[in-house]
């Protein structure tokens, strides 16, 4: 066995305390003898949600030797609220202890730079590996097996039940509902996300007519009782009267026959899309990635593909699916669809000439025109958010998940982390607040003169009369709070650390197996070094006239089994995006290491 670097693991501390534990407190001393995987996550981050799903199989297979600990490290102000973290743990089916760390104390102790990051601690309390981003479950599983064998032989492995304690189930009709749809019958269809079902309600929004789906997480077509979903979200009505469902964690589009309750699969394979996978083709043969919402626009079903920061489109007539806009780079860039950047598009609403979208991670309201070009109505980028009304150029949202077209040509925005319903009027360019005190609204649907809001964290639909006048609120602005890295003006070497997992090597059969993309906010921060390349290092030249900013770094590496006798080795893609706040200071660092997989030197 190769000798591994070992660093003593810092203690796990967080002002918010522990969730999902027996006795309420937990420390590394109580975990000694177990293999600990620390998952640094935040609940706004779709990549973090992907990692939660990646870890489920490992968590079950090694339940007697491995303890997964979630450390919740917030990006948005709302995510620093303890109850919001408690809600998120239940919403996403997290079945391990979670430390609420609103002040990023443990994040700083472990020198974490990105969501998500996984840290592996051996049974003697030493850090033996760190991985940023998605796609590392196979490498961690192999490392766990090595650690089990090593520490069983040494007598330092302790088996047994873990410290997880499940919360008591709540008897509500809906549980963290996601999206809603008004049906031709006058009833409402709701994605009951955490219970993996669709629920049809009467027009009152309360009386249950029927449930579609077994309620058990899965990917099964069949009758209303047999079908299985996994955290479904968006809903759209097709011209034939059927409903398209964004089955988010199954990475698929499903079709609901309203007459029979039968469910079939329209698009997706059940596997998550990765770099290098096909981006168009027969819908049942192409992988998707966390489709969050759907809308009928221009004869096609447009898909908010939150998992890869793109918009895709499904053609019902041809039975095909493909990319419609976005590069997979995360950020806010307008222009032709093929050049635009998005950041977790999560809500869609179509009018005759515009497809509106809630771009959640940039806290932005954006739209696509009939030519496929992308525009921004409200929002500035990944790091600025708040609750501010007024002219669109200075108005602020906080992680909106839904958008609804209104009869007068304006749109209502489900401003999720501000617990508000907002309105943007394209005619005046003004943003106003329609309603407050809504708990994590994630969607809204028009019903006559009323608007029915999905209050996700109150587990209900709330009917509001569309107000003629806006609500006045005190203006608040935030910027993502993370300590800036002090770097020297001028030359800066960027190194992305990647060590292929044991038994694997970089896959160079078809050309370079790594990719690095670098940009900055503001763009003037980088004098040289911007752009894409195949090396995982880059010489950057920083502008001394720009005192602070953010370096945006996207890295990808593909590794395959190192076995020359195997004609078809198993291959894996590792990828991560970083937004690194930097401050230019004389005497600052002249090298910036970012760990994709391995240990920083």
Tab-separated table of C-alpha atoms in Angstrom, residues 58-218:
chain	number	residue	atom	x	y	z
A	58	UNK	CA	-21.063	4.155	0.161
A	59	UNK	CA	-22.917	5.247	3.305
A	60	UNK	CA	-25.107	2.155	3.213
A	61	UNK	CA	-22.388	-0.337	2.252
A	62	UNK	CA	-19.932	0.749	4.971
A	63	UNK	CA	-22.397	1.810	7.660
A	64	UNK	CA	-20.540	-0.094	10.422
A	65	UNK	CA	-17.095	1.436	9.686
A	66	UNK	CA	-17.753	4.810	8.039
A	67	UNK	CA	-19.343	7.904	9.532
A	68	UNK	CA	-20.234	10.689	7.130
A	69	UNK	CA	-20.389	14.118	8.724
A	70	UNK	CA	-21.967	17.000	6.855
A	71	UNK	CA	-20.549	20.418	7.674
A	72	UNK	CA	-22.981	23.029	6.426
A	73	UNK	CA	-21.043	26.114	5.338
A	74	UNK	CA	-23.400	28.842	4.044
A	75	UNK	CA	-23.013	31.005	0.953
A	76	UNK	CA	-26.236	33.042	1.222
A	77	UNK	CA	-27.448	34.922	4.297
A	78	UNK	CA	-30.561	32.730	4.534
A	79	UNK	CA	-28.380	29.618	4.707
A	80	UNK	CA	-26.889	30.852	7.972
A	81	UNK	CA	-30.307	30.470	9.665
A	82	UNK	CA	-30.344	27.292	11.757
A	83	UNK	CA	-33.945	26.343	10.957
A	84	UNK	CA	-33.188	26.642	7.254
A	85	UNK	CA	-30.364	24.105	7.648
A	86	UNK	CA	-32.644	21.775	9.643
A	87	UNK	CA	-35.197	22.044	6.834
A	88	UNK	CA	-32.587	21.342	4.155
A	89	UNK	CA	-31.346	18.223	5.961
A	90	UNK	CA	-34.865	16.789	5.854
A	91	UNK	CA	-35.652	18.139	2.384
A	92	UNK	CA	-32.722	16.333	0.770
A	93	UNK	CA	-32.920	13.119	2.778
A	94	UNK	CA	-29.588	13.554	4.584
A	95	UNK	CA	-29.153	10.436	6.740
A	96	UNK	CA	-26.029	11.351	8.682
A	97	UNK	CA	-25.051	13.925	11.322
A	98	UNK	CA	-24.735	17.526	10.149
A	99	UNK	CA	-22.807	20.318	11.855
A	100	UNK	CA	-24.301	23.764	11.293
A	101	UNK	CA	-21.295	26.078	10.866
A	102	UNK	CA	-22.801	29.511	10.020
A	103	UNK	CA	-19.554	31.407	10.657
A	104	UNK	CA	-17.422	28.990	8.548
A	105	UNK	CA	-15.220	28.131	11.546
A	106	UNK	CA	-14.571	24.511	10.522
A	107	UNK	CA	-14.403	25.507	6.831
A	108	UNK	CA	-11.470	27.799	7.697
A	109	UNK	CA	-9.763	25.212	9.930
A	110	UNK	CA	-9.740	22.738	7.044
A	111	UNK	CA	-8.681	25.432	4.520
A	112	UNK	CA	-11.651	24.612	2.272
A	113	UNK	CA	-12.073	26.770	-0.832
A	114	UNK	CA	-15.053	25.285	-2.635
A	115	UNK	CA	-18.490	23.722	-2.297
A	116	UNK	CA	-18.572	20.742	-2.228
A	117	UNK	CA	-15.358	19.453	-0.642
A	118	UNK	CA	-14.868	15.987	0.861
A	119	UNK	CA	-12.203	15.258	3.492
A	120	UNK	CA	-11.344	11.700	4.584
A	121	UNK	CA	-10.105	11.165	8.169
A	122	UNK	CA	-8.618	7.812	9.165
A	123	UNK	CA	-9.532	5.923	12.381
A	124	UNK	CA	-6.583	7.500	14.210
A	125	UNK	CA	-7.795	11.022	13.506
A	126	UNK	CA	-5.561	12.016	10.574
A	127	UNK	CA	-6.643	13.643	7.302
A	128	UNK	CA	-5.583	11.327	4.477
A	129	UNK	CA	-7.382	12.781	1.432
A	130	UNK	CA	-9.246	15.820	0.168
A	131	UNK	CA	-11.462	16.066	-2.909
A	132	UNK	CA	-13.253	19.113	-4.320
A	133	UNK	CA	-16.272	18.861	-6.591
A	134	UNK	CA	-18.162	15.861	-7.927
A	135	UNK	CA	-17.243	12.438	-9.230
A	136	UNK	CA	-14.994	11.213	-6.413
A	137	UNK	CA	-17.221	8.525	-4.862
A	138	UNK	CA	-15.381	5.668	-6.594
A	139	UNK	CA	-11.983	6.932	-5.384
A	140	UNK	CA	-13.231	7.396	-1.828
A	141	UNK	CA	-14.834	3.936	-1.847
A	142	UNK	CA	-11.500	2.385	-2.790
A	143	UNK	CA	-9.698	4.408	-0.123
A	144	UNK	CA	-12.265	3.305	2.483
A	145	UNK	CA	-11.573	-0.348	1.659
A	146	UNK	CA	-7.828	0.245	2.024
A	147	UNK	CA	-8.326	1.998	5.364
A	148	UNK	CA	-10.603	-0.778	6.622
A	149	UNK	CA	-7.970	-3.408	5.849
A	150	UNK	CA	-5.061	-1.343	7.207
A	151	UNK	CA	-6.711	-0.410	10.492
A	152	UNK	CA	-8.339	-3.785	11.055
A	153	UNK	CA	-4.830	-5.261	10.888
A	154	UNK	CA	-3.524	-2.599	13.303
A	155	UNK	CA	-6.427	-3.044	15.701
A	156	UNK	CA	-7.431	0.611	15.348
A	157	UNK	CA	-10.728	0.060	13.482
A	158	UNK	CA	-13.925	0.185	15.513
A	159	UNK	CA	-17.133	-1.252	14.069
A	160	UNK	CA	-20.693	-0.597	15.189
A	161	UNK	CA	-23.642	1.712	14.878
A	162	UNK	CA	-22.997	5.334	14.008
A	163	UNK	CA	-24.189	8.483	15.775
A	164	UNK	CA	-27.025	9.226	13.302
A	165	UNK	CA	-30.498	9.755	14.758
A	166	UNK	CA	-33.423	10.095	12.343
A	167	UNK	CA	-35.915	12.935	12.918
A	168	UNK	CA	-39.554	12.169	13.624
A	169	UNK	CA	-41.725	12.284	10.462
A	170	UNK	CA	-44.237	15.146	10.251
A	171	UNK	CA	-47.890	14.432	9.288
A	172	UNK	CA	-48.334	17.155	6.658
A	173	UNK	CA	-50.159	16.643	3.339
A	174	UNK	CA	-47.151	18.041	1.443
A	175	UNK	CA	-43.484	17.909	2.420
A	176	UNK	CA	-41.199	20.533	0.900
A	177	UNK	CA	-43.246	20.882	-2.303
A	178	UNK	CA	-41.292	22.231	-5.276
A	179	UNK	CA	-43.452	23.389	-8.184
A	180	UNK	CA	-47.152	23.675	-9.023
A	181	UNK	CA	-49.290	23.544	-12.167
A	182	UNK	CA	-52.890	24.623	-12.790
A	183	UNK	CA	-54.735	21.786	-14.540
A	184	UNK	CA	-57.551	22.198	-17.087
A	185	UNK	CA	-59.932	20.644	-14.539
A	186	UNK	CA	-59.352	23.530	-12.129
A	187	UNK	CA	-57.317	21.343	-9.819
A	188	UNK	CA	-53.661	21.898	-8.962
A	189	UNK	CA	-50.797	19.463	-9.456
A	190	UNK	CA	-47.865	19.797	-7.053
A	191	UNK	CA	-44.454	18.107	-6.989
A	192	UNK	CA	-44.206	16.771	-3.433
A	193	UNK	CA	-40.448	16.702	-3.673
A	194	UNK	CA	-39.242	15.162	-0.433
A	195	UNK	CA	-41.875	12.417	-0.588
A	196	UNK	CA	-40.968	11.588	-4.214
A	197	UNK	CA	-44.556	11.999	-5.412
A	198	UNK	CA	-46.898	14.213	-7.389
A	199	UNK	CA	-50.055	15.308	-5.557
A	200	UNK	CA	-53.243	16.482	-7.223
A	201	UNK	CA	-55.194	18.922	-5.065
A	202	UNK	CA	-58.631	20.426	-5.483
A	203	UNK	CA	-58.874	24.070	-6.455
A	204	UNK	CA	-58.719	25.065	-2.782
A	205	UNK	CA	-55.065	23.977	-2.768
A	206	UNK	CA	-55.610	21.806	0.313
A	207	UNK	CA	-57.879	18.806	-0.385
A	208	UNK	CA	-55.954	15.820	-1.777
A	209	UNK	CA	-57.541	14.200	-4.843
A	210	UNK	CA	-54.822	11.590	-5.517
A	211	UNK	CA	-51.137	10.846	-5.186
A	212	UNK	CA	-49.003	9.702	-8.103
A	213	UNK	CA	-45.945	7.662	-7.235
A	214	UNK	CA	-45.188	5.037	-4.612
A	215	UNK	CA	-43.485	7.538	-2.338
A	216	UNK	CA	-40.280	5.472	-2.356
A	217	UNK	CA	-37.252	7.015	-4.046
A	218	UNK	CA	-36.710	5.205	-7.353
